[in-house]
PDB file of C-alpha atoms and ligand atoms in Angstrom:
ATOM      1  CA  UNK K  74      95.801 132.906  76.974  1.00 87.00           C
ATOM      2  CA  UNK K  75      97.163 135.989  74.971  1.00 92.00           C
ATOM      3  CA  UNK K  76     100.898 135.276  76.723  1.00 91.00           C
ATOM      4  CA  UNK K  77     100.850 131.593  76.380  1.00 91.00           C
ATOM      5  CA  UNK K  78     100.177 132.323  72.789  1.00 93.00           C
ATOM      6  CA  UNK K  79     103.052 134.743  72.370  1.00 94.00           C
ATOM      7  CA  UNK K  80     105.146 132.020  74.028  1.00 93.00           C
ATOM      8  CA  UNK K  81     104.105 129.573  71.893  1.00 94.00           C
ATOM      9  CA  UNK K  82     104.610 131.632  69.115  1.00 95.00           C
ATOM     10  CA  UNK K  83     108.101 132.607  70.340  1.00 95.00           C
ATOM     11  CA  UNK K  84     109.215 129.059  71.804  1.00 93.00           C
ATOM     12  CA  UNK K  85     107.212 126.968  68.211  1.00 92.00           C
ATOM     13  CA  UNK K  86     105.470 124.649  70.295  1.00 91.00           C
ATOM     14  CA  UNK K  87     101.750 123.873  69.323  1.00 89.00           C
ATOM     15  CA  UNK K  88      99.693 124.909  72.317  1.00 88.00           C
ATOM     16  CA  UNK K  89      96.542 123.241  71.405  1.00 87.00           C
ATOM     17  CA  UNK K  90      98.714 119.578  71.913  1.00 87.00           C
ATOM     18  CA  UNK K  91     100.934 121.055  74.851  1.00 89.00           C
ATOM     19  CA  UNK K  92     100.429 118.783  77.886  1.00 86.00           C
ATOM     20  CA  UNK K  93     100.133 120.842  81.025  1.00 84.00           C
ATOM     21  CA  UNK K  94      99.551 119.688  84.861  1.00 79.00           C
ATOM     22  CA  UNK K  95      97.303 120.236  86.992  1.00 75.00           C
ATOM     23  CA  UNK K  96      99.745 120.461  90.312  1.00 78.00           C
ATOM     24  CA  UNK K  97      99.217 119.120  93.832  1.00 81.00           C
ATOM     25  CA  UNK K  98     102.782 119.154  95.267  1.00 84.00           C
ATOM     26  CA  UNK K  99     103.113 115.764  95.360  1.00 84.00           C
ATOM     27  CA  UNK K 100     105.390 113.333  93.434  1.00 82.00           C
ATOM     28  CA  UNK K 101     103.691 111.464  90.686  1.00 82.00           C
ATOM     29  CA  UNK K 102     104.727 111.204  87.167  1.00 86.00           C
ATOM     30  CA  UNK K 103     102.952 110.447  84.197  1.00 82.00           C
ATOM     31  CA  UNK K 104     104.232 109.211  80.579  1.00 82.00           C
ATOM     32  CA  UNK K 105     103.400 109.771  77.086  1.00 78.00           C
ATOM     33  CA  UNK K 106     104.445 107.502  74.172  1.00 75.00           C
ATOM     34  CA  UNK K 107     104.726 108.581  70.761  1.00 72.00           C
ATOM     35  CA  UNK K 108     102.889 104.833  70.051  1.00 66.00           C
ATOM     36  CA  UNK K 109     100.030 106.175  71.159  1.00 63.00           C
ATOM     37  CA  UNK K 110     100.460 110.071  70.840  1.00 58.00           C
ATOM     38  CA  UNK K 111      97.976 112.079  72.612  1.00 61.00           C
ATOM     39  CA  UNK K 112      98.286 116.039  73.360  1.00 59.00           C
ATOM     40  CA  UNK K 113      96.339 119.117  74.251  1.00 61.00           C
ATOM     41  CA  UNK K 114      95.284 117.430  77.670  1.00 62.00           C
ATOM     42  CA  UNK K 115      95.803 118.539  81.672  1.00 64.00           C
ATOM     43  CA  UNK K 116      96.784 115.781  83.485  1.00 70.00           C
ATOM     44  CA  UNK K 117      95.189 116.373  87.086  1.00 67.00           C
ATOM     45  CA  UNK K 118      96.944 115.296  90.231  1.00 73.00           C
ATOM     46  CA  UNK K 119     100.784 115.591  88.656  1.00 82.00           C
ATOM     47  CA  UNK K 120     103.677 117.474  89.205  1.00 89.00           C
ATOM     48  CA  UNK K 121     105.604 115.846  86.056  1.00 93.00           C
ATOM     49  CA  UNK K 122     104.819 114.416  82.765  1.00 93.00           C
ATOM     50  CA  UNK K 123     107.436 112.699  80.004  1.00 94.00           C
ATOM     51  CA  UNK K 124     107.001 112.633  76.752  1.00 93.00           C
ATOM     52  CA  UNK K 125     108.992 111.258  73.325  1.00 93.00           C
ATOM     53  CA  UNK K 126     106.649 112.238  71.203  1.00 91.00           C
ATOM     54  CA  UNK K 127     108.346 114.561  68.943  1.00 91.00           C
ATOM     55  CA  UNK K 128     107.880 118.015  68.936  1.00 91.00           C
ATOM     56  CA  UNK K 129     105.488 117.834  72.200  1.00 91.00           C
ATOM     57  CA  UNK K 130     105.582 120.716  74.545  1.00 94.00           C
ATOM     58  CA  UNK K 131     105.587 119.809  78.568  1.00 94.00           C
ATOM     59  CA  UNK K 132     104.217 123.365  80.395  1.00 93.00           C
ATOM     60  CA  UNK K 133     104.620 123.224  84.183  1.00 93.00           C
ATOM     61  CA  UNK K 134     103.843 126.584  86.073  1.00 90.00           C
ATOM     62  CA  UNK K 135     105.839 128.173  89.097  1.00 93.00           C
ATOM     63  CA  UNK K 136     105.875 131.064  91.396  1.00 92.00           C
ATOM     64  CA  UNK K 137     108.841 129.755  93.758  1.00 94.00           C
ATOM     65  CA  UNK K 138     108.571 126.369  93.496  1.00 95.00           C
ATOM     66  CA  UNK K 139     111.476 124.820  90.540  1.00 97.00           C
ATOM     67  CA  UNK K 140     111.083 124.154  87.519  1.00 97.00           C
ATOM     68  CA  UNK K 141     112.835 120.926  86.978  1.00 98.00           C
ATOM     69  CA  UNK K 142     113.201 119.968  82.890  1.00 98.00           C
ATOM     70  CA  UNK K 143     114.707 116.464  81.995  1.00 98.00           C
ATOM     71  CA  UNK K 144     116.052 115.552  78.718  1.00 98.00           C
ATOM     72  CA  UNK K 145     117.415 112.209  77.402  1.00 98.00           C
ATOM     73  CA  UNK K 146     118.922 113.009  73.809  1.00 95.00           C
ATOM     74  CA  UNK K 147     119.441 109.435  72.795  1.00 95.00           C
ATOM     75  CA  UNK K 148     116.139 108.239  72.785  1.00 95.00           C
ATOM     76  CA  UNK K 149     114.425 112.024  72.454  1.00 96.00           C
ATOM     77  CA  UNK K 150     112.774 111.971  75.650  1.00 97.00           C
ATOM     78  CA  UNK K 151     112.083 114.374  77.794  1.00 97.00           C
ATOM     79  CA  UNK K 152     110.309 115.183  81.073  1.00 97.00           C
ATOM     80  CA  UNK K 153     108.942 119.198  82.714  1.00 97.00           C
ATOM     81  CA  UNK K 154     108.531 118.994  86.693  1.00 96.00           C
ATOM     82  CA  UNK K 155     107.541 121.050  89.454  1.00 94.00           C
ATOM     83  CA  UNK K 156     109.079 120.903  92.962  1.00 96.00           C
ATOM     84  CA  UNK K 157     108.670 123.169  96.105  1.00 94.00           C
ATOM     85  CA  UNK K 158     109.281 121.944  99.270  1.00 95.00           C
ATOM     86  CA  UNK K 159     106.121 119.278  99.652  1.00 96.00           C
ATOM     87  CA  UNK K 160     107.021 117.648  96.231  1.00 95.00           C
ATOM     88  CA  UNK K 161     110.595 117.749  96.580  1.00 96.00           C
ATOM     89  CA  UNK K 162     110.480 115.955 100.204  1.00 97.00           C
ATOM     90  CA  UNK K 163     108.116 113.117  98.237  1.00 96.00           C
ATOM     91  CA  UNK K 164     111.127 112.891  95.981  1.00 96.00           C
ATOM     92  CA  UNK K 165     108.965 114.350  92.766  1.00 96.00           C
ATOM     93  CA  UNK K 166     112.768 114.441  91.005  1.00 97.00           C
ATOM     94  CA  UNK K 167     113.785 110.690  92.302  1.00 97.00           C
ATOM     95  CA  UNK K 168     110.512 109.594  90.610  1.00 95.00           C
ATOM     96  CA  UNK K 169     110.877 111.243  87.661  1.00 96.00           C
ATOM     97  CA  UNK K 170     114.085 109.922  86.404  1.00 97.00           C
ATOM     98  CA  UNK K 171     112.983 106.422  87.621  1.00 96.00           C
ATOM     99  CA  UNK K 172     110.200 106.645  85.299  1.00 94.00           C
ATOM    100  CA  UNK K 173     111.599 107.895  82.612  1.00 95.00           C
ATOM    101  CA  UNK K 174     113.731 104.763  83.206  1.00 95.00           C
ATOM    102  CA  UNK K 175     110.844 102.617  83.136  1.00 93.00           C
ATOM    103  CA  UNK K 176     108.595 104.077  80.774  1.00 91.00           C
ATOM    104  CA  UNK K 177     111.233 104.751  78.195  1.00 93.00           C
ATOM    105  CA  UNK K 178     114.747 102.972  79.137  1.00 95.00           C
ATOM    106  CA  UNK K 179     116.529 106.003  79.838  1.00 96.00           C
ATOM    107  CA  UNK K 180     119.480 105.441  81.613  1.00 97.00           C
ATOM    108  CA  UNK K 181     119.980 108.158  84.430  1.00 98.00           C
ATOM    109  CA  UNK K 182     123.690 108.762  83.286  1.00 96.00           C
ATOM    110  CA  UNK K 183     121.674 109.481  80.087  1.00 95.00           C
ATOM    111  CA  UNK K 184     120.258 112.220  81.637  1.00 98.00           C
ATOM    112  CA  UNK K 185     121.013 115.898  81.471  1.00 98.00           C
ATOM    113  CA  UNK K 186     118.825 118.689  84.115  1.00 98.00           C
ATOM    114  CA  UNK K 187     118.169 122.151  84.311  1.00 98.00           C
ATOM    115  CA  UNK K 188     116.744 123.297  87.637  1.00 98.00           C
ATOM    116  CA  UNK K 189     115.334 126.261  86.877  1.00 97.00           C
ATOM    117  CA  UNK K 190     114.510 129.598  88.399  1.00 97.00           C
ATOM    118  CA  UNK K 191     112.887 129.440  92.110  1.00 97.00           C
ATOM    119  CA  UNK K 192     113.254 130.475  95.608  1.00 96.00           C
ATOM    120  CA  UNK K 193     116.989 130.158  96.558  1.00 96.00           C
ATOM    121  CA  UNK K 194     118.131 129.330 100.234  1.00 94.00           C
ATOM    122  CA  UNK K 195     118.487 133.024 101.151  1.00 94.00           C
ATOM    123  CA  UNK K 196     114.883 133.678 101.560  1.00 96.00           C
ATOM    124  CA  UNK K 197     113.339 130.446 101.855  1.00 96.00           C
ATOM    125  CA  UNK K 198     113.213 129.629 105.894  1.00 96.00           C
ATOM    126  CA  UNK K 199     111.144 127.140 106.992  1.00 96.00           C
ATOM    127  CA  UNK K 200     109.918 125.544 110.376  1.00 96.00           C
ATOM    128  CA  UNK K 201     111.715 122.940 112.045  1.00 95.00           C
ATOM    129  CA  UNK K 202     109.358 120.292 111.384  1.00 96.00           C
ATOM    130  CA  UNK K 203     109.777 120.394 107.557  1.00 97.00           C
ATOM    131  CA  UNK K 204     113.356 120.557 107.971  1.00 97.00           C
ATOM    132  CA  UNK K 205     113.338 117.659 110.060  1.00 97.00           C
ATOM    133  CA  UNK K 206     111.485 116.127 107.277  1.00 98.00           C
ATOM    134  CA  UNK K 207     114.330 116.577 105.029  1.00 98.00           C
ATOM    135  CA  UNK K 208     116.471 115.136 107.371  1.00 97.00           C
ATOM    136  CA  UNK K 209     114.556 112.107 108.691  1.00 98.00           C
ATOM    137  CA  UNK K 210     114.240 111.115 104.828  1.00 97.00           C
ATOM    138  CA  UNK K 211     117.724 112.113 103.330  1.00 97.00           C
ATOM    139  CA  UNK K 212     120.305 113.000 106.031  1.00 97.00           C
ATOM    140  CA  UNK K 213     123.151 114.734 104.690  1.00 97.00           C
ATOM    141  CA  UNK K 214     121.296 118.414 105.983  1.00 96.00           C
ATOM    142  CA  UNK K 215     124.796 120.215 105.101  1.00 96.00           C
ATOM    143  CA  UNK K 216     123.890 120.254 101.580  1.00 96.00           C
ATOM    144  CA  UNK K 217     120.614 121.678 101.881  1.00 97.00           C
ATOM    145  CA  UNK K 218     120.128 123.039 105.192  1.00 97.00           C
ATOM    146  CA  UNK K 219     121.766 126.249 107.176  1.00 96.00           C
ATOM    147  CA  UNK K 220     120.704 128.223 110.221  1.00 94.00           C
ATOM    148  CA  UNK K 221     121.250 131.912 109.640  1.00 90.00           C
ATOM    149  CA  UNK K 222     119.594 134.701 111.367  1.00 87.00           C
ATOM    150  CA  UNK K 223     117.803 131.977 113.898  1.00 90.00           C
ATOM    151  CA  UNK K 224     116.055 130.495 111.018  1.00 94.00           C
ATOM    152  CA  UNK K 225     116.783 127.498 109.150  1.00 97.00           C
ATOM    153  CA  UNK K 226     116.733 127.743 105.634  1.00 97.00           C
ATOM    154  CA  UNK K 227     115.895 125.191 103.060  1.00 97.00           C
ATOM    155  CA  UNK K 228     117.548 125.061  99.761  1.00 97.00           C
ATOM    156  CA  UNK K 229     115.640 123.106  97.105  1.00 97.00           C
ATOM    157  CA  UNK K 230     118.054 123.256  94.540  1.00 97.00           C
ATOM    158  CA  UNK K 231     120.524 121.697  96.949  1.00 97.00           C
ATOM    159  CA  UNK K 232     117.799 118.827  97.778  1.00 97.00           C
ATOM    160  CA  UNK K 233     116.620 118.153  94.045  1.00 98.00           C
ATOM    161  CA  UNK K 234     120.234 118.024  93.104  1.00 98.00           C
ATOM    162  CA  UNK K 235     120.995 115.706  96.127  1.00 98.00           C
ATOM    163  CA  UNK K 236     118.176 113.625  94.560  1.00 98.00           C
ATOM    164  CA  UNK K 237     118.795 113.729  90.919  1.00 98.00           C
ATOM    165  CA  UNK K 238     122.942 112.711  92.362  1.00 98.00           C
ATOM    166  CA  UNK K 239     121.511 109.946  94.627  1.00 98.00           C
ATOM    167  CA  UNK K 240     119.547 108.620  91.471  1.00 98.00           C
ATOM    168  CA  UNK K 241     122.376 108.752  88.942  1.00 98.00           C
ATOM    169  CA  UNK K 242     122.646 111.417  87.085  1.00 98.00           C
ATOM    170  CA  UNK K 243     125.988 112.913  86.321  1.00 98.00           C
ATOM    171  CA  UNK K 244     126.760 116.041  88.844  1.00 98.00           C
ATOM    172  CA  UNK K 245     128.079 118.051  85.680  1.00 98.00           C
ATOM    173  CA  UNK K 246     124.952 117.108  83.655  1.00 98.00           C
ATOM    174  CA  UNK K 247     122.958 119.068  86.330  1.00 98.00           C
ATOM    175  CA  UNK K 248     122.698 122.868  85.940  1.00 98.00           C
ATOM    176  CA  UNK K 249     120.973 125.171  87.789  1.00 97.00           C
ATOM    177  CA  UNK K 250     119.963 128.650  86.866  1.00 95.00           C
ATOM    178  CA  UNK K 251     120.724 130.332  90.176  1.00 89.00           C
ATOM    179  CA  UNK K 252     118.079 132.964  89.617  1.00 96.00           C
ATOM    180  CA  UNK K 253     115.515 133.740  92.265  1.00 97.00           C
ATOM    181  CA  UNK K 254     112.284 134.297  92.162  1.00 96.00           C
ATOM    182  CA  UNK K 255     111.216 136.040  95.477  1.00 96.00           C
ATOM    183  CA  UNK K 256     114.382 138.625  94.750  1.00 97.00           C
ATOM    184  CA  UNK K 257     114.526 139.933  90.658  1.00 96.00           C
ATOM    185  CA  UNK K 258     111.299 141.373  89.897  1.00 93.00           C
ATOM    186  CA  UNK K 259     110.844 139.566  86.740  1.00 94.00           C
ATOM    187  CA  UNK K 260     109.462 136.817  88.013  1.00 94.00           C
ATOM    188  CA  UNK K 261     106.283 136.156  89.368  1.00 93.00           C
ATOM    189  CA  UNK K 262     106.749 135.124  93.308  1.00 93.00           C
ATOM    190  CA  UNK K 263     104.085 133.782  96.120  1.00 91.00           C
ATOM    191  CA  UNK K 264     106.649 134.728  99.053  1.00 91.00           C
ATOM    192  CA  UNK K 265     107.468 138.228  96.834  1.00 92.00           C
ATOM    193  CA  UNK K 266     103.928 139.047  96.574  1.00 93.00           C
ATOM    194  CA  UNK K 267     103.890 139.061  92.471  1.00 93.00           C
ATOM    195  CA  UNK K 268     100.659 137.149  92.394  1.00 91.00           C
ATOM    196  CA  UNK K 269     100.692 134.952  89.094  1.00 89.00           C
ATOM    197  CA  UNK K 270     102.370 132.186  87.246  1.00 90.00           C
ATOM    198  CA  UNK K 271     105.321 131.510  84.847  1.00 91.00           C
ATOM    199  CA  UNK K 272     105.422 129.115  82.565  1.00 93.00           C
ATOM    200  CA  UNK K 273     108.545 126.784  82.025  1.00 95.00           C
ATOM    201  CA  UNK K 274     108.508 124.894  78.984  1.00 96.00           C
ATOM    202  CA  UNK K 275     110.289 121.608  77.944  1.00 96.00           C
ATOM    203  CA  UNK K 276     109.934 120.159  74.183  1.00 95.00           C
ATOM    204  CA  UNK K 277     110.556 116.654  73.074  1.00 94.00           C
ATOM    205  CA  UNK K 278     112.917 116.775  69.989  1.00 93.00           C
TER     206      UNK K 278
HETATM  207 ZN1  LIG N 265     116.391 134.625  97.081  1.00 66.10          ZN
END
């Protein structure tokens, strides 16, 4: 609690109203309005929440799995998600800009997306069931899949942004941080052994 406050602090978000998740890997989404503004809550059984309510914080916590952080500037919306391999293979980014769409009438070319720090495709193998997943639902395994070492590895920033293209959103309006978890020390990492959480934060304008 000490931390978040510092980042608070740091970041000027009010913690008390900060809407935080309560994560299951999955792929819903869940809205806030600023007509009826509500705040300080964890939403169970998320992995993303949008807001326009001004100034409200979005906190979504990680430890490989992406941050994802949406923001539509024209209507001051914005949206915190988070995506390891079970959420992203539900499509937790597809349904996020589609409901910001709904809930708000954001327009996905609207959109711009920072996929943040996570496990990159270097040390992320996985078993060939969940990469036939991938490929039974999206195809296209070239831009998210390689076999190296006798492994296949899975890149989730490669599938989000596959998602977040298929969906609409301008390739040059999606950036992504590049910076791995499991590798720099910084972070904290399930597959590096750096038990513990980060927090990524996303505030409506
Ligand atoms: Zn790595």
């Amino acid at each position: 609690m000490h931390r978040r406050r510092q980042l608070a602090e740091r970041l000027g978000f009010d913690l008390e109203r900060a809407l935080m998740t309560v994560q299951e890997h999955g792929a819903n989404v869940v809205t806030f309005h600023r007509r009826r503004p509500e705040g300080g809550q964890c939403v169970f059984s998320t992995d993303a929440l949008a807001t326009d309510v001004p100034g409200q914080a979005i906190v979504t916590y990680h430890a490989d799995c992406l941050p994802l952080l949406f923001t539509d500037t024209t209507r001051g919306v914005v949206a915190g998600a988070h995506a390891g391999w079970r959420g992203a293979l539900a499509g937790v980014a597809t349904q996020t800009v589609q409901a910001m769409h709904l809930a708000y009438g954001t327009s996905p070319d609207q959109l711009a997306v920072l996929i943040g720090p996570g496990i990159c495709r270097r040390c992320y193998p996985v078993g060939r069931d969940i990469a036939d997943q991938f490929v039974s639902r999206y195809g296209r395994e070239g831009r998210y899949l390689e076999v190296a070492g006798g492994e296949v590895r899975l890149d989730l920033p490669g599938v989000v942004r596959l998602q977040l293209e298929d969906e609409g959103v301008e390739p040059d309006r999606i950036r992504a941080t590049d910076w791995c978890t499991r590798e720099e020390d910084r972070w904290f990492s399930h597959r590096g052994g750096r038990a513990g959480r980060f927090l990524s934060v996303v505030i409506a304008p």
